[in-house]
Amino acid sequence: MKENKPEKGSFSDMTEKVKGFFIRLFAAIRDFFTRSYIAVKRFFIRGKAEPQIPEEALSGGTVVFSGAAQALGGKKKPDIPEEELTGKGREPHTIYKKARGSRPFILQLLVTISKVAILAILTICMIGFGAVLGLANGYLESTPDLDLEQLTENDLTSNIYAADGTLLTTYAGMENRYYATLEEIPDLLEQAVIAIEDVRFYHHSGVDFKRLLSSFIGNLTGSSSAGGSTITQQLIKNQILSNERSYKRKIQEAYLALQLEQEYEKEQILEAYLNIIPLGGTNYGVKAAAKDYFGKELDELTLREMACLAGITQYPSAYSPRYVYYTLKDTTKLDRRIELVLNAMYTAGYISLEERNTALEDEFEVIEVSTTNQMYSYPHFVEYAISDVITQLLEYRGLEYNSTNKAAIENELRTSGYSIYTTLDPNLQTTLQDTIENYDAYPGLRNSEMNTIKQSDGSIIIQPQAAAVIIDQSTGQIKAMVGSRYTPTAKLTNNRAVTNRMPVGSSIKPIAVYGPAFEKGYSGATIMDNILLPIPGWETDEGYPTTSKGTLGPVTLRS
């Protein structure tokens, strides 16, 4: 369910509206201080003589005093009684009142001190207000430009697949994130986030002044610790600014949020936000969190699981389900947070009372070990595949093979959301791995003390070791690889199938000698001349091996 959003004008129109609002606000404040000053002044001078203006003058009429008739010249006199003109029989008329008696000295001193104090307070307030305005203007001038590309530039986790398309492992950097479009994200999950984070998301222009005021009052009185930032402001903070707690950041955040709302649709802002929010551990965005905590795709989540994800945002480290279930082992705070989210959804009209109550009674299971920390299957093959991809990219881009360039390519693989498809056959790999590990006829070494080797980290390596590779001879594809007798329990251990520099000795004969001989039609009974002749490519003074001690002349291949 999508909500209607207000019509948008240009950013210049928005700027003019905001500017006009502050101009009217400053004018109202100035008028308030002016009226306050006048009221205070009138209060303290009430005891002084004041001119009394006749009622007729206030109503716009004409008052003629005695002697005024002569001033009419020869014109007809007005019909005014004599006593009104001469004042006979009446008290003299005056426009002034008698001044009251003077105040006591102490009272006059207190009045004067009060006047000075009030004027000083008003002056300080005006100076402080002006300083705040100047500071805010300076913050706005130093606000970075709104770079829309920064809103979508995020690390994405790569995936490594077997030949049959099954996922072997994820390959992530510091941030575990999978991008999800708004169409992939369930409406209820969107609504859960909106209800708890920014319930008026579709009804403001980037800054929710009502919520901001409510948050300020709540924090001031201690009745609430909720923040006043909108989803748009949080997106700006996470992608363009920083987590610095300062008025400068808040002012710049609000300004850029107003600007962003003129550039992006509400749906675009919400989609970007749901893919960048930190959700505990290395998880960023709702899709990665759903996979990592619950082992589910977004469309498989229950209402309670959605409410859980929406509730993590406020304090990811405290509300992480894995931390709560397996480290803290107390779900009380998380349960309360989930209930708060469900109540907010119910109040906003997103769910019914029955749906709320059902979700409160529901339960979910949390995966104990994060997929980003788990030991992946077939480690020697996976690590060789990654190394091979790095080598191929370096060659393709014409880069030198050194540690700096290798590290840069590896980071690219971890953060670019690549899908890497290998030639591994899971069935062959499992068979080879089990065969090497469970073989029980390995010979012992002549020196029995060398049957085990203790490493610097305390681990024990059993000797002799073994390695094996299965290659599809028709394509050259590596189908399975084992680099040690036992399956590694740590990453990047010694892969003897790749890194071992020891001479292979006669173990190479089946591939380098017997195989080619059989392809030529030779057998074990075929006779060859074993004589001292130079071998092309053998770069020694003699031109042939001098280590062989055997019969010269015709011999069979078997011998």
Coordinates of C-alpha atoms in Angstrom, one line a residue:
M1 CA 0.0 0.0 0.0
K2 CA 1.6 3.2 -1.2
E3 CA 0.5 6.6 0.3
N4 CA -0.2 9.7 -1.7
K5 CA 2.5 12.3 -1.4
P6 CA 2.2 16.1 -1.8
E7 CA 2.8 17.9 -5.0
K8 CA 6.4 19.1 -5.5
G9 CA 7.6 22.4 -6.9
S10 CA 11.1 23.4 -7.9
F11 CA 13.8 23.6 -5.3
S12 CA 14.0 27.4 -5.8
D13 CA 10.3 27.6 -4.9
M14 CA 11.0 25.5 -1.8
T15 CA 13.9 27.8 -0.9
E16 CA 11.8 30.9 -1.3
K17 CA 9.1 29.4 0.9
V18 CA 11.6 28.5 3.6
K19 CA 13.2 31.9 3.3
G20 CA 9.8 33.6 3.5
F21 CA 8.9 31.5 6.5
F22 CA 12.1 32.6 8.4
I23 CA 11.6 36.3 7.4
R24 CA 8.0 36.2 8.8
L25 CA 9.3 34.4 11.9
F26 CA 12.1 37.0 12.5
A27 CA 9.6 39.8 11.9
A28 CA 7.2 38.3 14.5
I29 CA 10.0 37.9 17.0
R30 CA 11.1 41.5 16.5
D31 CA 7.5 42.7 16.8
F32 CA 7.1 40.6 20.0
F33 CA 10.2 42.2 21.6
T34 CA 9.1 45.7 20.5
R35 CA 5.6 45.3 22.0
S36 CA 7.2 43.8 25.2
Y37 CA 9.5 46.8 25.5
I38 CA 6.6 49.3 25.1
A39 CA 4.4 47.4 27.5
V40 CA 7.1 47.3 30.2
K41 CA 7.8 51.0 29.6
R42 CA 4.2 51.9 30.0
F43 CA 3.9 49.9 33.2
F44 CA 6.8 51.8 34.9
I45 CA 5.6 55.3 33.9
R46 CA 1.9 55.0 34.9
G47 CA 2.4 57.3 37.8
K48 CA 3.5 60.4 35.7
A49 CA 1.1 63.1 34.5
E50 CA -0.3 62.2 31.1
P51 CA -2.2 64.5 28.6
Q52 CA -5.9 63.9 28.6
I53 CA -7.4 64.1 25.2
P54 CA -11.0 65.0 25.0
E55 CA -13.4 62.3 23.8
E56 CA -14.5 64.4 20.9
A57 CA -10.9 64.6 19.6
L58 CA -10.5 60.9 19.7
S59 CA -13.7 60.5 17.7
G60 CA -12.6 63.0 15.1
G61 CA -15.1 65.9 16.2
T62 CA -14.2 69.6 16.6
V63 CA -14.0 71.2 20.1
V64 CA -14.5 75.0 20.4
F65 CA -13.3 76.6 23.7
S66 CA -14.3 80.0 25.1
G67 CA -13.4 82.8 22.8
A68 CA -13.6 80.6 19.8
A69 CA -16.8 82.3 18.7
Q70 CA -15.0 85.5 17.9
A71 CA -12.7 83.6 15.7
L72 CA -15.7 82.8 13.5
G73 CA -15.6 86.4 12.2
G74 CA -18.9 87.7 10.8
K75 CA -20.3 84.3 10.3
K76 CA -23.4 83.1 12.1
K77 CA -22.5 82.0 15.6
P78 CA -23.2 78.5 16.5
D79 CA -26.1 77.8 18.8
I80 CA -24.0 77.1 21.9
P81 CA -25.3 78.1 25.4
E82 CA -23.6 81.0 27.0
E83 CA -22.4 79.0 30.0
E84 CA -20.6 76.7 27.7
L85 CA -18.8 79.6 26.0
T86 CA -18.0 81.6 29.2
G87 CA -17.5 78.7 31.6
K88 CA -19.8 80.4 34.1
G89 CA -21.0 78.1 36.9
R90 CA -18.4 75.4 35.9
E91 CA -15.0 74.3 37.0
P92 CA -12.2 75.4 34.7
H93 CA -11.6 72.8 32.0
T94 CA -8.1 71.5 31.5
I95 CA -6.5 68.8 29.4
Y96 CA -4.0 67.8 32.2
K97 CA -4.3 65.9 35.4
K98 CA -2.5 66.7 38.6
A99 CA 0.6 64.7 39.0
R100 CA 0.6 62.3 41.9
G101 CA 2.9 62.5 44.7
S102 CA 6.5 61.3 44.2
R103 CA 7.4 57.7 44.9
P104 CA 9.7 56.7 47.8
F105 CA 13.4 56.5 46.9
I106 CA 13.7 52.7 47.5
L107 CA 10.7 52.1 45.1
Q108 CA 12.2 54.4 42.5
L109 CA 15.5 52.5 42.8
L110 CA 13.8 49.2 42.4
V111 CA 11.9 50.4 39.4
T112 CA 15.0 51.7 37.7
I113 CA 16.9 48.5 38.4
S114 CA 14.0 46.5 37.0
K115 CA 13.9 48.6 33.9
V116 CA 17.7 48.2 33.3
A117 CA 17.5 44.4 33.9
I118 CA 14.6 43.9 31.5
L119 CA 16.2 46.0 28.8
A120 CA 19.5 44.1 29.4
I121 CA 17.7 40.7 29.1
L122 CA 16.0 41.8 25.9
T123 CA 19.2 43.1 24.5
I124 CA 21.1 39.9 25.3
C125 CA 18.2 37.8 23.7
M126 CA 18.4 39.9 20.5
I127 CA 22.2 39.6 20.4
G128 CA 22.0 35.9 21.0
F129 CA 19.3 35.4 18.4
G130 CA 21.4 37.3 15.9
A131 CA 24.5 35.3 16.7
V132 CA 22.5 32.0 16.2
L133 CA 21.3 33.2 12.9
G134 CA 24.8 34.2 11.8
L135 CA 26.1 30.8 12.9
A136 CA 23.4 28.9 11.1
N137 CA 24.1 30.9 8.0
G138 CA 27.8 30.0 8.2
Y139 CA 26.9 26.3 8.6
L140 CA 24.7 26.5 5.5
E141 CA 27.4 28.1 3.5
S142 CA 29.8 25.3 4.3
T143 CA 27.2 22.5 3.5
P144 CA 28.6 20.0 1.0
D145 CA 27.0 19.8 -2.4
L146 CA 24.2 17.2 -2.8
D147 CA 25.9 14.4 -4.6
L148 CA 23.2 12.0 -5.7
E149 CA 25.7 9.3 -6.7
Q150 CA 26.8 9.0 -3.1
L151 CA 23.3 7.8 -2.2
T152 CA 23.7 4.6 -4.2
E153 CA 27.4 4.0 -3.9
N154 CA 27.6 1.2 -1.4
D155 CA 29.6 -2.0 -0.8
L156 CA 27.8 -5.1 -2.1
T157 CA 28.6 -8.7 -1.1
S158 CA 29.8 -11.0 -3.9
N159 CA 28.7 -14.6 -4.3
I160 CA 30.8 -17.6 -5.4
Y161 CA 28.9 -20.5 -7.2
A162 CA 29.7 -24.1 -8.1
A163 CA 29.4 -25.4 -11.7
D164 CA 25.8 -26.5 -11.1
G165 CA 24.8 -23.0 -9.8
T166 CA 24.7 -23.8 -6.1
L167 CA 26.1 -21.1 -3.8
L168 CA 29.4 -22.1 -2.3
T169 CA 30.0 -19.0 -0.2
T170 CA 29.5 -15.2 0.1
Y171 CA 32.5 -13.0 -0.2
A172 CA 32.1 -9.7 1.7
G173 CA 34.2 -6.9 3.0
M174 CA 33.4 -4.7 6.0
E175 CA 29.8 -4.4 5.0
N176 CA 27.6 -7.4 4.2
R177 CA 24.9 -6.0 1.8
Y178 CA 22.7 -7.2 -1.0
Y179 CA 20.8 -4.6 -2.9
A180 CA 17.0 -5.0 -3.0
T181 CA 14.6 -3.0 -5.2
L182 CA 11.4 -1.6 -3.6
E183 CA 9.5 -4.3 -5.6
E184 CA 11.4 -7.0 -3.8
I185 CA 10.8 -5.5 -0.4
P186 CA 7.4 -6.5 1.2
D187 CA 4.9 -3.7 1.8
L188 CA 4.6 -4.6 5.4
L189 CA 8.4 -4.3 5.9
E190 CA 8.4 -0.8 4.3
Q191 CA 5.4 0.1 6.6
A192 CA 7.1 -1.2 9.7
V193 CA 10.1 1.0 9.1
I194 CA 8.0 4.0 8.2
A195 CA 5.8 3.5 11.3
I196 CA 8.7 3.4 13.8
E197 CA 11.1 5.8 12.1
D198 CA 9.1 8.4 10.2
V199 CA 5.3 8.0 10.3
R200 CA 4.7 11.2 8.3
F201 CA 7.2 10.2 5.6
Y202 CA 4.8 10.7 2.8
H203 CA 3.5 14.0 4.2
H204 CA 6.6 16.2 4.7
S205 CA 9.2 17.7 2.4
G206 CA 12.3 16.3 4.1
V207 CA 12.0 17.8 7.6
D208 CA 9.1 17.0 9.9
F209 CA 8.9 20.2 12.0
K210 CA 6.1 18.8 14.1
R211 CA 8.0 15.8 15.1
L212 CA 11.2 17.9 15.6
L213 CA 9.3 20.1 18.1
S214 CA 7.8 17.1 19.8
S215 CA 11.2 15.4 20.0
F216 CA 12.8 18.5 21.5
I217 CA 10.1 18.9 24.2
G218 CA 10.2 15.1 24.9
N219 CA 14.0 15.1 25.4
L220 CA 13.8 18.3 27.4
T221 CA 11.2 17.0 29.8
G222 CA 12.6 13.5 29.8
S223 CA 9.3 11.9 28.7
S224 CA 10.8 10.6 25.5
S225 CA 14.2 9.9 23.9
A226 CA 13.0 9.6 20.4
G227 CA 14.9 11.5 17.6
G228 CA 13.4 14.0 15.3
S229 CA 15.2 13.0 12.1
T230 CA 13.2 11.9 9.1
I231 CA 14.1 9.0 6.9
T232 CA 15.4 11.5 4.3
Q233 CA 17.6 13.1 7.0
Q234 CA 19.0 9.8 8.1
L235 CA 19.8 8.9 4.5
I236 CA 21.7 12.2 4.2
K237 CA 23.5 11.6 7.5
N238 CA 24.6 8.1 6.6
Q239 CA 25.7 8.7 3.0
I240 CA 26.9 12.3 2.7
L241 CA 27.5 13.7 6.2
S242 CA 28.6 11.8 9.3
N243 CA 27.4 10.6 12.7
E244 CA 28.8 13.7 14.4
R245 CA 26.5 14.9 17.1
S246 CA 26.4 18.7 16.6
Y247 CA 24.1 21.5 15.6
K248 CA 26.2 22.1 12.5
R249 CA 25.5 18.6 11.2
K250 CA 21.8 18.8 12.1
I251 CA 21.4 22.1 10.2
Q252 CA 23.2 20.9 7.1
E253 CA 21.3 17.6 7.3
A254 CA 18.0 19.4 7.3
Y255 CA 19.0 21.7 4.4
L256 CA 20.2 18.8 2.2
A257 CA 17.1 16.8 3.1
L258 CA 14.9 19.5 1.8
Q259 CA 17.0 19.7 -1.4
L260 CA 17.0 15.9 -1.8
E261 CA 13.2 15.7 -1.7
Q262 CA 13.1 18.0 -4.7
E263 CA 15.5 15.7 -6.7
Y264 CA 14.2 12.2 -5.7
E265 CA 10.8 10.7 -5.4
K266 CA 9.7 9.3 -2.1
E267 CA 10.0 5.8 -3.3
Q268 CA 13.6 6.3 -4.4
I269 CA 14.5 7.7 -1.0
L270 CA 12.9 4.8 0.8
E271 CA 14.6 2.3 -1.4
A272 CA 18.0 3.8 -0.9
Y273 CA 17.4 4.0 2.9
L274 CA 16.3 0.4 3.2
N275 CA 19.5 -0.7 1.5
I276 CA 21.9 1.4 3.7
I277 CA 20.6 1.2 7.2
P278 CA 22.9 -0.6 9.7
L279 CA 21.2 -3.7 11.2
G280 CA 23.8 -5.1 13.5
G281 CA 27.2 -6.8 13.0
T282 CA 28.4 -6.3 9.4
N283 CA 24.8 -6.3 8.1
Y284 CA 23.6 -3.3 6.1
G285 CA 20.2 -3.2 4.4
V286 CA 17.2 -5.4 5.0
K287 CA 18.0 -8.1 2.5
A288 CA 21.4 -8.9 4.0
A289 CA 19.9 -8.9 7.5
A290 CA 17.1 -11.2 6.5
K291 CA 19.6 -13.7 5.1
D292 CA 22.1 -13.4 7.9
Y293 CA 19.7 -13.6 10.9
F294 CA 16.9 -15.8 9.6
G295 CA 18.3 -17.5 6.5
K296 CA 15.4 -16.2 4.5
E297 CA 14.6 -14.2 1.4
L298 CA 12.6 -11.0 2.0
D299 CA 9.3 -12.5 0.7
E300 CA 9.7 -15.3 3.2
L301 CA 9.7 -13.1 6.4
T302 CA 6.9 -13.2 8.9
L303 CA 5.4 -10.0 10.3
R304 CA 7.3 -10.5 13.6
E305 CA 10.6 -10.9 11.7
M306 CA 9.8 -7.7 9.7
A307 CA 9.0 -5.8 12.9
C308 CA 12.3 -7.1 14.4
L309 CA 14.4 -5.8 11.5
A310 CA 12.6 -2.4 11.6
G311 CA 13.3 -2.2 15.3
I312 CA 17.0 -2.8 15.0
T313 CA 17.7 0.5 13.4
Q314 CA 17.6 2.6 16.6
Y315 CA 20.4 0.7 18.3
P316 CA 21.8 -2.0 16.0
S317 CA 24.3 -3.3 18.6
A318 CA 21.7 -3.7 21.3
Y319 CA 18.8 -5.0 19.3
S320 CA 20.8 -7.4 17.1
P321 CA 18.9 -10.7 17.3
R322 CA 22.1 -12.7 17.3
Y323 CA 23.5 -10.7 20.2
V324 CA 20.3 -10.9 22.2
Y325 CA 19.8 -14.6 21.7
Y326 CA 23.3 -16.0 22.0
T327 CA 25.4 -13.4 23.9
L328 CA 23.0 -11.6 26.1
K329 CA 20.6 -14.6 26.3
D330 CA 17.8 -12.3 27.4
T331 CA 15.2 -11.2 24.8
T332 CA 13.2 -8.9 27.0
K333 CA 14.4 -5.6 25.4
L334 CA 14.1 -6.9 21.9
D335 CA 10.6 -8.2 22.6
R336 CA 9.6 -4.8 23.9
R337 CA 11.1 -3.1 20.8
I338 CA 9.2 -5.5 18.5
E339 CA 6.0 -4.8 20.4
L340 CA 6.6 -1.0 20.0
V341 CA 7.0 -1.4 16.2
L342 CA 3.8 -3.5 16.0
N343 CA 1.9 -1.0 18.0
A344 CA 3.1 1.8 15.8
M345 CA 2.0 -0.2 12.7
Y346 CA -1.4 -0.7 14.3
T347 CA -1.8 2.9 15.2
A348 CA -0.8 4.0 11.7
G349 CA -3.5 1.7 10.2
Y350 CA -1.0 -0.7 8.5
I351 CA -2.1 -3.8 10.4
S352 CA -5.2 -5.0 12.2
L353 CA -5.5 -5.6 15.9
E354 CA -5.7 -9.4 15.2
E355 CA -2.5 -9.3 13.1
R356 CA -0.7 -7.3 15.8
N357 CA -1.8 -9.8 18.5
T358 CA -0.8 -12.8 16.4
A359 CA 2.7 -11.4 15.7
L360 CA 3.1 -10.7 19.4
E361 CA 2.6 -14.4 20.1
D362 CA 4.7 -15.6 17.2
E363 CA 8.3 -16.7 17.6
F364 CA 11.3 -16.9 15.3
E365 CA 14.7 -18.7 15.1
V366 CA 18.0 -16.9 14.7
I367 CA 21.1 -18.4 13.0
E368 CA 23.8 -18.6 15.7
V369 CA 26.9 -17.9 13.5
S370 CA 26.9 -15.2 10.9
T371 CA 27.3 -16.3 7.3
T372 CA 30.1 -13.8 6.9
N373 CA 32.1 -15.4 9.7
Q374 CA 31.3 -19.0 8.9
M375 CA 34.0 -21.3 7.4
Y376 CA 33.0 -21.8 3.8
S377 CA 32.8 -25.3 2.3
Y378 CA 35.7 -26.6 0.1
P379 CA 38.1 -23.8 1.3
H380 CA 41.1 -24.8 -0.8
F381 CA 39.1 -24.8 -4.0
V382 CA 37.3 -21.5 -3.1
E383 CA 40.5 -19.7 -2.2
Y384 CA 42.3 -20.9 -5.3
A385 CA 39.3 -19.7 -7.4
I386 CA 39.6 -16.2 -5.8
S387 CA 43.3 -16.2 -6.4
D388 CA 42.8 -17.2 -10.0
V389 CA 40.2 -14.4 -10.6
I390 CA 42.6 -11.8 -9.1
T391 CA 45.4 -13.0 -11.4
Q392 CA 43.2 -13.0 -14.5
L393 CA 41.9 -9.4 -13.8
L394 CA 45.4 -8.2 -13.3
E395 CA 46.5 -9.6 -16.6
Y396 CA 43.4 -8.3 -18.4
R397 CA 43.9 -4.8 -17.1
G398 CA 47.6 -4.9 -17.7
L399 CA 48.5 -4.3 -14.0
E400 CA 51.7 -5.4 -12.4
Y401 CA 51.4 -8.5 -10.2
N402 CA 52.3 -7.1 -6.8
S403 CA 50.8 -7.0 -3.3
T404 CA 49.3 -3.5 -3.8
N405 CA 47.4 -4.4 -7.0
K406 CA 46.3 -7.8 -5.6
A407 CA 44.9 -6.2 -2.5
A408 CA 43.0 -3.6 -4.6
I409 CA 41.4 -6.3 -6.8
E410 CA 40.6 -8.5 -3.8
N411 CA 38.8 -5.5 -2.2
E412 CA 36.9 -5.0 -5.5
L413 CA 35.7 -8.6 -5.4
R414 CA 34.5 -8.2 -1.8
T415 CA 32.6 -5.0 -2.4
S416 CA 31.2 -5.0 -5.9
G417 CA 28.5 -7.5 -5.7
Y418 CA 30.0 -9.9 -8.3
S419 CA 28.7 -13.3 -9.1
I420 CA 31.7 -15.7 -9.6
Y421 CA 31.0 -19.0 -11.2
T422 CA 33.6 -21.8 -10.8
T423 CA 34.2 -25.2 -12.4
L424 CA 33.8 -27.1 -9.1
D425 CA 31.8 -30.3 -9.1
P426 CA 30.4 -30.6 -5.5
N427 CA 30.0 -34.4 -5.8
L428 CA 33.5 -35.0 -7.0
Q429 CA 34.9 -32.5 -4.5
T430 CA 33.1 -34.2 -1.6
T431 CA 34.3 -37.6 -2.7
L432 CA 37.9 -36.5 -3.1
Q433 CA 37.9 -34.7 0.2
D434 CA 36.5 -37.7 2.1
T435 CA 38.9 -40.1 0.4
I436 CA 42.0 -38.1 1.3
E437 CA 40.8 -37.4 4.8
N438 CA 39.6 -41.0 5.7
Y439 CA 42.4 -43.0 4.0
D440 CA 43.9 -45.2 6.6
A441 CA 47.0 -46.6 4.9
Y442 CA 49.3 -43.6 4.9
P443 CA 52.9 -44.8 5.6
G444 CA 54.8 -43.6 8.6
L445 CA 58.1 -41.7 8.3
R446 CA 61.5 -43.3 9.0
N447 CA 62.0 -40.8 11.8
S448 CA 58.9 -41.4 13.9
E449 CA 59.5 -38.0 15.6
M450 CA 58.6 -36.4 12.3
N451 CA 55.2 -38.0 12.1
T452 CA 53.7 -34.8 13.7
I453 CA 54.9 -31.2 13.3
K454 CA 54.0 -28.6 15.9
Q455 CA 53.3 -25.2 14.3
S456 CA 54.1 -21.8 15.9
D457 CA 50.4 -21.3 16.8
G458 CA 50.3 -24.6 18.6
S459 CA 48.5 -26.6 16.0
I460 CA 49.6 -30.0 15.0
I461 CA 50.2 -31.2 11.4
I462 CA 50.2 -34.9 10.8
Q463 CA 52.8 -36.3 8.3
P464 CA 52.9 -37.4 5.6
Q465 CA 50.6 -34.8 4.0
A466 CA 48.6 -35.2 0.8
A467 CA 47.1 -33.2 -2.0
A468 CA 45.0 -34.0 -5.1
V469 CA 43.4 -32.3 -8.1
I470 CA 40.8 -33.7 -10.5
I471 CA 40.9 -32.2 -14.0
D472 CA 38.5 -32.8 -16.8
Q473 CA 41.0 -33.8 -19.6
S474 CA 38.5 -32.8 -22.3
T475 CA 38.2 -29.2 -21.2
G476 CA 41.1 -28.6 -18.8
Q477 CA 38.6 -27.5 -16.1
I478 CA 39.5 -28.2 -12.5
K479 CA 36.6 -30.2 -11.0
A480 CA 38.0 -30.8 -7.5
M481 CA 40.9 -29.8 -5.3
V482 CA 42.3 -30.9 -1.9
G483 CA 45.4 -29.3 -0.5
S484 CA 45.8 -31.2 2.8
R485 CA 44.9 -34.5 4.5
Y486 CA 42.3 -32.8 6.7
T487 CA 39.6 -30.3 5.8
P488 CA 40.8 -26.8 7.0
T489 CA 39.1 -25.2 10.0
A490 CA 40.6 -21.8 9.2
K491 CA 40.8 -19.6 6.2
L492 CA 43.9 -19.3 4.0
T493 CA 45.8 -22.4 5.2
N494 CA 48.6 -24.0 3.2
N495 CA 47.1 -25.4 0.0
R496 CA 49.7 -28.0 -1.1
A497 CA 48.0 -28.6 -4.4
V498 CA 49.0 -25.0 -5.4
T499 CA 51.7 -23.6 -3.3
N500 CA 54.0 -26.6 -2.5
R501 CA 57.5 -26.1 -4.0
M502 CA 58.9 -29.6 -3.2
P503 CA 60.1 -31.7 -6.2
V504 CA 57.5 -34.2 -7.3
G505 CA 60.0 -37.0 -8.1
S506 CA 58.7 -40.1 -9.8
S507 CA 55.1 -39.2 -8.9
I508 CA 55.0 -37.2 -12.1
K509 CA 55.8 -40.2 -14.3
P510 CA 52.2 -41.3 -14.8
I511 CA 51.4 -37.9 -16.3
A512 CA 54.7 -36.9 -17.9
V513 CA 55.9 -40.3 -19.1
Y514 CA 53.4 -43.1 -19.0
G515 CA 50.4 -41.2 -20.3
P516 CA 52.1 -39.8 -23.4
A517 CA 53.7 -43.3 -24.1
F518 CA 50.3 -45.0 -24.0
E519 CA 48.9 -42.3 -26.3
K520 CA 51.7 -43.2 -28.8
G521 CA 50.7 -46.9 -28.7
Y522 CA 53.6 -48.0 -26.5
S523 CA 53.3 -50.7 -23.9
G524 CA 55.4 -51.9 -21.0
A525 CA 57.2 -54.4 -23.3
T526 CA 58.2 -51.8 -25.8
I527 CA 62.0 -51.6 -26.3
M528 CA 63.7 -48.2 -26.2
D529 CA 67.4 -47.3 -26.5
N530 CA 68.8 -46.1 -23.2
I531 CA 72.0 -44.3 -24.4
L532 CA 73.8 -41.1 -23.6
L533 CA 72.4 -38.6 -26.1
P534 CA 71.6 -34.9 -25.8
I535 CA 68.0 -34.1 -25.0
P536 CA 66.5 -31.0 -26.7
G537 CA 65.9 -28.3 -24.0
W538 CA 68.1 -29.9 -21.3
E539 CA 70.3 -27.0 -20.5
T540 CA 73.4 -28.5 -19.0
D541 CA 76.9 -29.0 -20.3
E542 CA 76.2 -32.7 -21.0
G543 CA 72.8 -32.0 -22.4
Y544 CA 71.2 -35.0 -20.5
P545 CA 70.6 -36.1 -16.9
T546 CA 73.7 -37.5 -15.2
T547 CA 71.9 -38.8 -12.1
S548 CA 70.6 -42.0 -13.6
K549 CA 72.6 -45.2 -12.8
G550 CA 71.3 -48.0 -15.0
T551 CA 72.0 -50.3 -17.9
L552 CA 72.9 -48.7 -21.2
G553 CA 71.5 -50.1 -24.4
P554 CA 68.2 -51.4 -25.3
V555 CA 65.7 -51.7 -22.4
T556 CA 61.9 -52.2 -22.0
L557 CA 59.7 -49.4 -20.8
R558 CA 58.7 -51.6 -17.9
S559 CA 62.3 -51.8 -16.7

